[in-house]
mmCIF file of C-alpha atoms in Angstrom:
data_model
loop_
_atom_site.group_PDB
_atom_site.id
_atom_site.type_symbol
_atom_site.label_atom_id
_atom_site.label_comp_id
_atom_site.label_asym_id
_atom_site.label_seq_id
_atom_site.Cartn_x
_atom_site.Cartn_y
_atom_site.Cartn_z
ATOM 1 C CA UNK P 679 158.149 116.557 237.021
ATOM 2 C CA UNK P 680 156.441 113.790 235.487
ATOM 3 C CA UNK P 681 158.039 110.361 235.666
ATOM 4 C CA UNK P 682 157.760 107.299 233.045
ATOM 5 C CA UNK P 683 159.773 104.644 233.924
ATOM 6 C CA UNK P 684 159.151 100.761 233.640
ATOM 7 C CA UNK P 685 161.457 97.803 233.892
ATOM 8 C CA UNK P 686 162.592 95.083 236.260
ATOM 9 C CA UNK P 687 165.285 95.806 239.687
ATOM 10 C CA UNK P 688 167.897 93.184 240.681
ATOM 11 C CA UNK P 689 171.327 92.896 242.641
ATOM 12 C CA UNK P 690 173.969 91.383 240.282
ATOM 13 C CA UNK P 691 175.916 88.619 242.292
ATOM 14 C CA UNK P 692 179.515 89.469 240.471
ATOM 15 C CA UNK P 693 180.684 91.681 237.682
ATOM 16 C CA UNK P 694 178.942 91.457 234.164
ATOM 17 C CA UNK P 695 181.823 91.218 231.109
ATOM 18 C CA UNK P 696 179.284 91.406 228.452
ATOM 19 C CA UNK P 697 175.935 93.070 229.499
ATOM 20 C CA UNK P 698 174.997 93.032 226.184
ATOM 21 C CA UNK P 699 174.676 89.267 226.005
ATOM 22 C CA UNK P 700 172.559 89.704 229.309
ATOM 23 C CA UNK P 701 170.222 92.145 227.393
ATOM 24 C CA UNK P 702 169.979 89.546 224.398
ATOM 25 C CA UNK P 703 169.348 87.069 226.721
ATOM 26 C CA UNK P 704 166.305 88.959 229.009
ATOM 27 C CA UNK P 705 164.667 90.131 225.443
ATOM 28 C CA UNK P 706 165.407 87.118 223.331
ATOM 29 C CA UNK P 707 166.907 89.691 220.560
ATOM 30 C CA UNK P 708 170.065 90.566 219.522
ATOM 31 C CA UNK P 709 170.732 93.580 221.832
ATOM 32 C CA UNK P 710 173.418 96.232 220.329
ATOM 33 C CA UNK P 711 175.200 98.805 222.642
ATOM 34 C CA UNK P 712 175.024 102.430 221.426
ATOM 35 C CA UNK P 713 176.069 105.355 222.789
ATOM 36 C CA UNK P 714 174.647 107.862 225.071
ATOM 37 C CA UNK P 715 171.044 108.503 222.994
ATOM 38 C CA UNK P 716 170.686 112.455 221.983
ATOM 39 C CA UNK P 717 167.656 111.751 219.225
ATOM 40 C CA UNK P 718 164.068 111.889 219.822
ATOM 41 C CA UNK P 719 163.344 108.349 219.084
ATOM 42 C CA UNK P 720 165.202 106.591 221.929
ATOM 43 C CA UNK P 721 161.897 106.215 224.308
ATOM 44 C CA UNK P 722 162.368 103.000 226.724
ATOM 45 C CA UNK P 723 158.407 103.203 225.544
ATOM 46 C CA UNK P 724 159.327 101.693 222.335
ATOM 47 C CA UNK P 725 160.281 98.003 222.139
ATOM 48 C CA UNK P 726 163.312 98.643 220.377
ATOM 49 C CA UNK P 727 165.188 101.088 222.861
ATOM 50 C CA UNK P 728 166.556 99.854 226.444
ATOM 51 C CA UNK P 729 168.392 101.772 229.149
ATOM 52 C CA UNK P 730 170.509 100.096 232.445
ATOM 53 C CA UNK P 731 171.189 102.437 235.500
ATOM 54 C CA UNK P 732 173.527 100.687 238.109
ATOM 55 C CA UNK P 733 173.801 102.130 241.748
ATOM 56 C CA UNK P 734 176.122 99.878 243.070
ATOM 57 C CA UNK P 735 175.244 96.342 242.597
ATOM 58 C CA UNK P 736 171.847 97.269 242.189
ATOM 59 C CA UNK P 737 170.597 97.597 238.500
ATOM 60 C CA UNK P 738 167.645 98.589 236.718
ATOM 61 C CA UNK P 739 167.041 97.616 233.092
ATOM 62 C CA UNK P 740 164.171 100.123 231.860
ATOM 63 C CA UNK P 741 161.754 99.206 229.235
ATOM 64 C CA UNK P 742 158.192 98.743 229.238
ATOM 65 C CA UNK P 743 157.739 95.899 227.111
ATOM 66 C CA UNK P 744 160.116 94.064 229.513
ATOM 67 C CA UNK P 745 157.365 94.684 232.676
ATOM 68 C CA UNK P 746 154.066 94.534 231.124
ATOM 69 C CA UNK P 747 153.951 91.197 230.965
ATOM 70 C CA UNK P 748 154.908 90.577 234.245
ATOM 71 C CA UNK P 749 153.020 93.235 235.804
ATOM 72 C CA UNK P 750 149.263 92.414 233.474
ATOM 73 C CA UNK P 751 149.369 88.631 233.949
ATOM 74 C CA UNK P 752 149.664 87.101 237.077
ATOM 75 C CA UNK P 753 150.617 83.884 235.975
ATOM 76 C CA UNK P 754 153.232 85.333 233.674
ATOM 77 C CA UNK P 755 156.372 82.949 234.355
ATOM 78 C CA UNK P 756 159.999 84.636 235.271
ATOM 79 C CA UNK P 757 162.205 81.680 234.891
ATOM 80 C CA UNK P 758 163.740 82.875 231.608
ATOM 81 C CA UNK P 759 164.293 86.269 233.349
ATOM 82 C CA UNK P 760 165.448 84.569 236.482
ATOM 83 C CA UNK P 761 168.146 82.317 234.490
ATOM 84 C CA UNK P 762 169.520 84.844 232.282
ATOM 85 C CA UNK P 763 170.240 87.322 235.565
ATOM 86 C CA UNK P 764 172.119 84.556 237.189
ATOM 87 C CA UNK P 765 169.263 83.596 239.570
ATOM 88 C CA UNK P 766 169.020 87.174 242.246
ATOM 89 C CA UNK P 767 167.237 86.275 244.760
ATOM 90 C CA UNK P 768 164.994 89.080 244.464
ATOM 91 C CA UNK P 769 163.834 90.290 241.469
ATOM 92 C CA UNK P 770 160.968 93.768 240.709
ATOM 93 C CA UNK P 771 159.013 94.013 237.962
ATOM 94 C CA UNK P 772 157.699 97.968 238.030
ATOM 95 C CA UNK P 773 155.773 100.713 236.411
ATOM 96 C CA UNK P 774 155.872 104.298 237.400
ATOM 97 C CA UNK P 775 153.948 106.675 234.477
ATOM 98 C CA UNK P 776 152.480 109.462 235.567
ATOM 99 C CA UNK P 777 151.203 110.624 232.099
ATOM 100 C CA UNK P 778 149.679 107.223 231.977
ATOM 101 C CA UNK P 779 148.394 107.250 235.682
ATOM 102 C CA UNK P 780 149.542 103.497 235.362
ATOM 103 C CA UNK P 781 151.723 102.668 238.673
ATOM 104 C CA UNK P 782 152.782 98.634 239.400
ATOM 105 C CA UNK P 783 154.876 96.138 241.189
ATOM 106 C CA UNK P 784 155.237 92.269 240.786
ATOM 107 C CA UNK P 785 157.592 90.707 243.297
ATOM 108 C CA UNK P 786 159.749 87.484 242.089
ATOM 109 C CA UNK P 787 161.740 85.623 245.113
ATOM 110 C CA UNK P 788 164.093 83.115 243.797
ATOM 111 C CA UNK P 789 161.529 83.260 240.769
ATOM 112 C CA UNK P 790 158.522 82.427 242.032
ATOM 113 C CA UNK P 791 155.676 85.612 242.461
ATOM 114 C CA UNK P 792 155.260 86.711 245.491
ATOM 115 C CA UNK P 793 153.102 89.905 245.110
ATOM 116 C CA UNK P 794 151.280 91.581 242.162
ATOM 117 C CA UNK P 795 149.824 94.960 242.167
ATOM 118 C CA UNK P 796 148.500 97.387 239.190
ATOM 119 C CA UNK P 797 146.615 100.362 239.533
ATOM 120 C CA UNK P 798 145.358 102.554 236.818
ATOM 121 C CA UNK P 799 143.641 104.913 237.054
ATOM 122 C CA UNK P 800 141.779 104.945 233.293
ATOM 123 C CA UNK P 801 139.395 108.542 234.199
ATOM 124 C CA UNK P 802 139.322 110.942 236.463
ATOM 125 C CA UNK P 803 138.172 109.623 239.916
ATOM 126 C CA UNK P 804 137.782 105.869 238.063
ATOM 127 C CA UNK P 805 140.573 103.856 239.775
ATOM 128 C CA UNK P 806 141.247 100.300 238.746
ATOM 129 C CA UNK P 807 143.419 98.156 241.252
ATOM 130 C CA UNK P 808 144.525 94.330 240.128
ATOM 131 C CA UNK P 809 146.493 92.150 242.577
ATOM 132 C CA UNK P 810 147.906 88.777 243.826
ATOM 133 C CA UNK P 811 149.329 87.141 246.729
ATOM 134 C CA UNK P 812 149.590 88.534 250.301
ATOM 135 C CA UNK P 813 150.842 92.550 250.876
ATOM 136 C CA UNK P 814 154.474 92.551 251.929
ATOM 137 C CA UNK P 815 155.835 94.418 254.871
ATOM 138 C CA UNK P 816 156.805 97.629 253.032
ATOM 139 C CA UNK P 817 152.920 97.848 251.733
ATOM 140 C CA UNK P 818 151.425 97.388 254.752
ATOM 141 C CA UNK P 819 151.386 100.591 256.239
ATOM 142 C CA UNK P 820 149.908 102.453 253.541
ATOM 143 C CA UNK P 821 147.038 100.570 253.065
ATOM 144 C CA UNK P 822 146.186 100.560 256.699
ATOM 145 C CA UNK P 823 146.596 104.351 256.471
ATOM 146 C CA UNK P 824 143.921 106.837 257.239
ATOM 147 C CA UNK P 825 142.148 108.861 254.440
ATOM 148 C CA UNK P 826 140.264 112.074 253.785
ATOM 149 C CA UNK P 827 137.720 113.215 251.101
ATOM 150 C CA UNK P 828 139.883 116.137 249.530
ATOM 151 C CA UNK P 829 137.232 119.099 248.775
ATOM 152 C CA UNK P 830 137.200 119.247 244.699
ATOM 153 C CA UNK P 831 137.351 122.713 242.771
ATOM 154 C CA UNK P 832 134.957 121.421 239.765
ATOM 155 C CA UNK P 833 130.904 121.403 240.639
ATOM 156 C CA UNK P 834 131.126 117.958 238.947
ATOM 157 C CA UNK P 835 134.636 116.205 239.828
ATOM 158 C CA UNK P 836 134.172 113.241 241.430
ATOM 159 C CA UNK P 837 135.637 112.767 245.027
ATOM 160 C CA UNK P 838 139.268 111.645 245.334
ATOM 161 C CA UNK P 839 140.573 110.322 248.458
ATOM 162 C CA UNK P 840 143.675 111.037 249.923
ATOM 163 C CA UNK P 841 145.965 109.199 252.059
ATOM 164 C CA UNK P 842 148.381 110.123 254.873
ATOM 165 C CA UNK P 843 150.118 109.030 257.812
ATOM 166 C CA UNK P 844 150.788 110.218 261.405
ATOM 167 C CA UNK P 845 150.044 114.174 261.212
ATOM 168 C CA UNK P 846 149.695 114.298 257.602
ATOM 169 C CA UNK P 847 153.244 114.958 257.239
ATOM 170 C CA UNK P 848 152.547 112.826 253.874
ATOM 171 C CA UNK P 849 150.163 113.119 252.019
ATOM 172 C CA UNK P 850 149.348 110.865 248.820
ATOM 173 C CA UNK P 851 146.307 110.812 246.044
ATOM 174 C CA UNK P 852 144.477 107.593 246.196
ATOM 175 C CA UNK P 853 145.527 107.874 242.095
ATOM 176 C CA UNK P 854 149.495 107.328 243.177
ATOM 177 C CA UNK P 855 149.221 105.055 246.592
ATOM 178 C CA UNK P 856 150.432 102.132 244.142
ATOM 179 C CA UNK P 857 153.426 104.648 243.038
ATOM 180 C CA UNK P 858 154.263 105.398 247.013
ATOM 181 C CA UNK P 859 154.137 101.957 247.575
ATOM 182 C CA UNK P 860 156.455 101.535 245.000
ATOM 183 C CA UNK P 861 158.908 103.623 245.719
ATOM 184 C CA UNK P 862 159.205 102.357 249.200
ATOM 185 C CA UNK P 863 159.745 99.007 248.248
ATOM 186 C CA UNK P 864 162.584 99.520 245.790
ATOM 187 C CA UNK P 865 164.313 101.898 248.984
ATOM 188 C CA UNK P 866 163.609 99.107 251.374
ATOM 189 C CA UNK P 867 164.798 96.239 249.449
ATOM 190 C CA UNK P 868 167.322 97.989 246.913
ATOM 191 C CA UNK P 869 168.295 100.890 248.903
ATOM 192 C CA UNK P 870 167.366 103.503 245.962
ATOM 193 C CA UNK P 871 164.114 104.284 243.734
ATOM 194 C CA UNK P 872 165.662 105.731 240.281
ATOM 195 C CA UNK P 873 163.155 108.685 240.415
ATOM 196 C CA UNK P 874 163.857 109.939 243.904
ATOM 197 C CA UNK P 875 167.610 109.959 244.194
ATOM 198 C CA UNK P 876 170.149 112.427 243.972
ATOM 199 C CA UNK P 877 172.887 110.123 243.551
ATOM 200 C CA UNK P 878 173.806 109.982 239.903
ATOM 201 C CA UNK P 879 173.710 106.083 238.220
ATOM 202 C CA UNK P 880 176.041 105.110 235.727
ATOM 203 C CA UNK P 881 174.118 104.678 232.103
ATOM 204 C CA UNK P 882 174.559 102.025 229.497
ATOM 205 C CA UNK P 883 171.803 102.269 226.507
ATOM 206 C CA UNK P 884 171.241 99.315 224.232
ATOM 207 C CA UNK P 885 169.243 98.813 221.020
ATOM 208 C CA UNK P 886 167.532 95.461 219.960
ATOM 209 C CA UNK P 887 167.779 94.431 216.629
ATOM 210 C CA UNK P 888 164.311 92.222 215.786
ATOM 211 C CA UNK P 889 163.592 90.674 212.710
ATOM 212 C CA UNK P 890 163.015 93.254 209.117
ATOM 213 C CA UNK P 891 159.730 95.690 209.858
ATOM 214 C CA UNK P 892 158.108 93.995 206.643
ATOM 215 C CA UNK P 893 158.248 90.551 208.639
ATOM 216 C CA UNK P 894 156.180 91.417 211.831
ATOM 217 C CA UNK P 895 152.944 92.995 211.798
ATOM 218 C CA UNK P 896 153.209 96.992 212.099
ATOM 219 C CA UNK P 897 152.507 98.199 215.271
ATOM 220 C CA UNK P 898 149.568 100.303 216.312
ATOM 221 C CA UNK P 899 150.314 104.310 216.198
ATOM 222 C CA UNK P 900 151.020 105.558 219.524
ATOM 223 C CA UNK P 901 149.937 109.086 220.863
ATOM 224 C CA UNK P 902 152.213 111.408 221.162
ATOM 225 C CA UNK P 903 154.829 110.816 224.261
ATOM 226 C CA UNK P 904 156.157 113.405 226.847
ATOM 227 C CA UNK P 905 159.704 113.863 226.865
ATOM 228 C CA UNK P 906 161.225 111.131 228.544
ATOM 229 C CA UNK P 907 162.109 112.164 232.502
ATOM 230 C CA UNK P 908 166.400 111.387 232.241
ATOM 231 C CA UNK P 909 166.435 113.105 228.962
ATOM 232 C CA UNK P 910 167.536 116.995 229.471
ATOM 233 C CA UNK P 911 165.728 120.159 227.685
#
């Protein structure tokens, strides 16, 4: 199943009365509660639309406009982020789109980057990696793994590398290292990646109320999206 999922991961400190005023504060709009989305429309792809899973203490706020800043500039600051979440002490920015090919960390500790990483993967067999700052512990082992040449069906396809460790008991396209490396880091620090977990979160979905359409510039078309991953058929 493909997965597209983007957003930030924190541990709250205490209980949160009024997440809503959290979500104003993190997007700078007026964030509205509504309930449990059934149309089309709601896509955490679109600016407007924003969805909170909590395991626990841990809790992800999903929407892409939210991480590509922090994941496509390195220099992007978290302070306001930092602030408004009551200062965690560890904070992930993260992308996971498989439809996109686009897979992504940036690491905040107390708010200051740590790590930055951003692969895309724009053709076939045309990889693009972007990064900052020192590989953490939970990277480490993947990108000291070994690789083969996997043998390609297509005359023409270019040669794609694949990764694995011990016995190749795992095995992972040089296209979705970032995504492995990924998920390991939100299980190592956070205990749970969203995507690979049969425990079930509990869901709050939010809407953010911007200024009138006819007073911001209208946004490029976008191509047509796959169905989001949480949404049933």
């Amino acid at each position: 199943m493909a997965i597209a999922q983007a957003g930030i991961a924190f541990r709250v400190s205490g209980p949160i009365d009024d997440l809503a005023g959290v979500m104003s504060s993190l997007f700078d709009e007026e964030a509205v509660e509504i309930a449990s989305p059934v149309a089309e429309r709601f896509d955490t792809r679109n600016h407007a639309d924003v969805m909170v899973q909590s395991f626990g203490d841990v809790c992800f706020v999903c929407n892409d406009d939210l991480a590509a800043p922090l994941l496509h500039d390195p220099t992007e600051d978290a302070a306001r982020l930092h602030s408004a979440l009551r200062g965690p002490s560890l904070l992930f920015a993260f992308r996971h789109d498989d439809p996109a090919a686009s897979y992504g960390y940036a690491v905040f500790e107390r708010g200051e980057r740590r790590r930055t990483r951003l692969q895309t993967t724009a053709l076939p067999g045309a990889t693009s990696v972007a990064e900052s700052g020192a590989p953490l512990p939970f990277e480490r082992r993947w990108l000291a793994a070994s690789h083969f040449v996997a043998a390609q069906d297509a005359p023409h396809a270019p040669a794609a590398r694949v990764y694995y460790l011990g016995d190749r008991e795992v095995l992972v396209p040089e296209r979705q290292l970032t995504g492995r490396m990924l998920q390991e880091g939100l299980e190592t620090h956070f205990d749970v990646c969203p995507w690979e977990t049969l425990i079930t979160p509990t869901y709050r979905f939010f809407r953010l109320e911007s200024a009138p359409a006819t007073e911001r510039p209208a946004p490029p078309p976008k191509p047509d999206k796959p169905r989001p991953w949480w949404r049933p058929f």
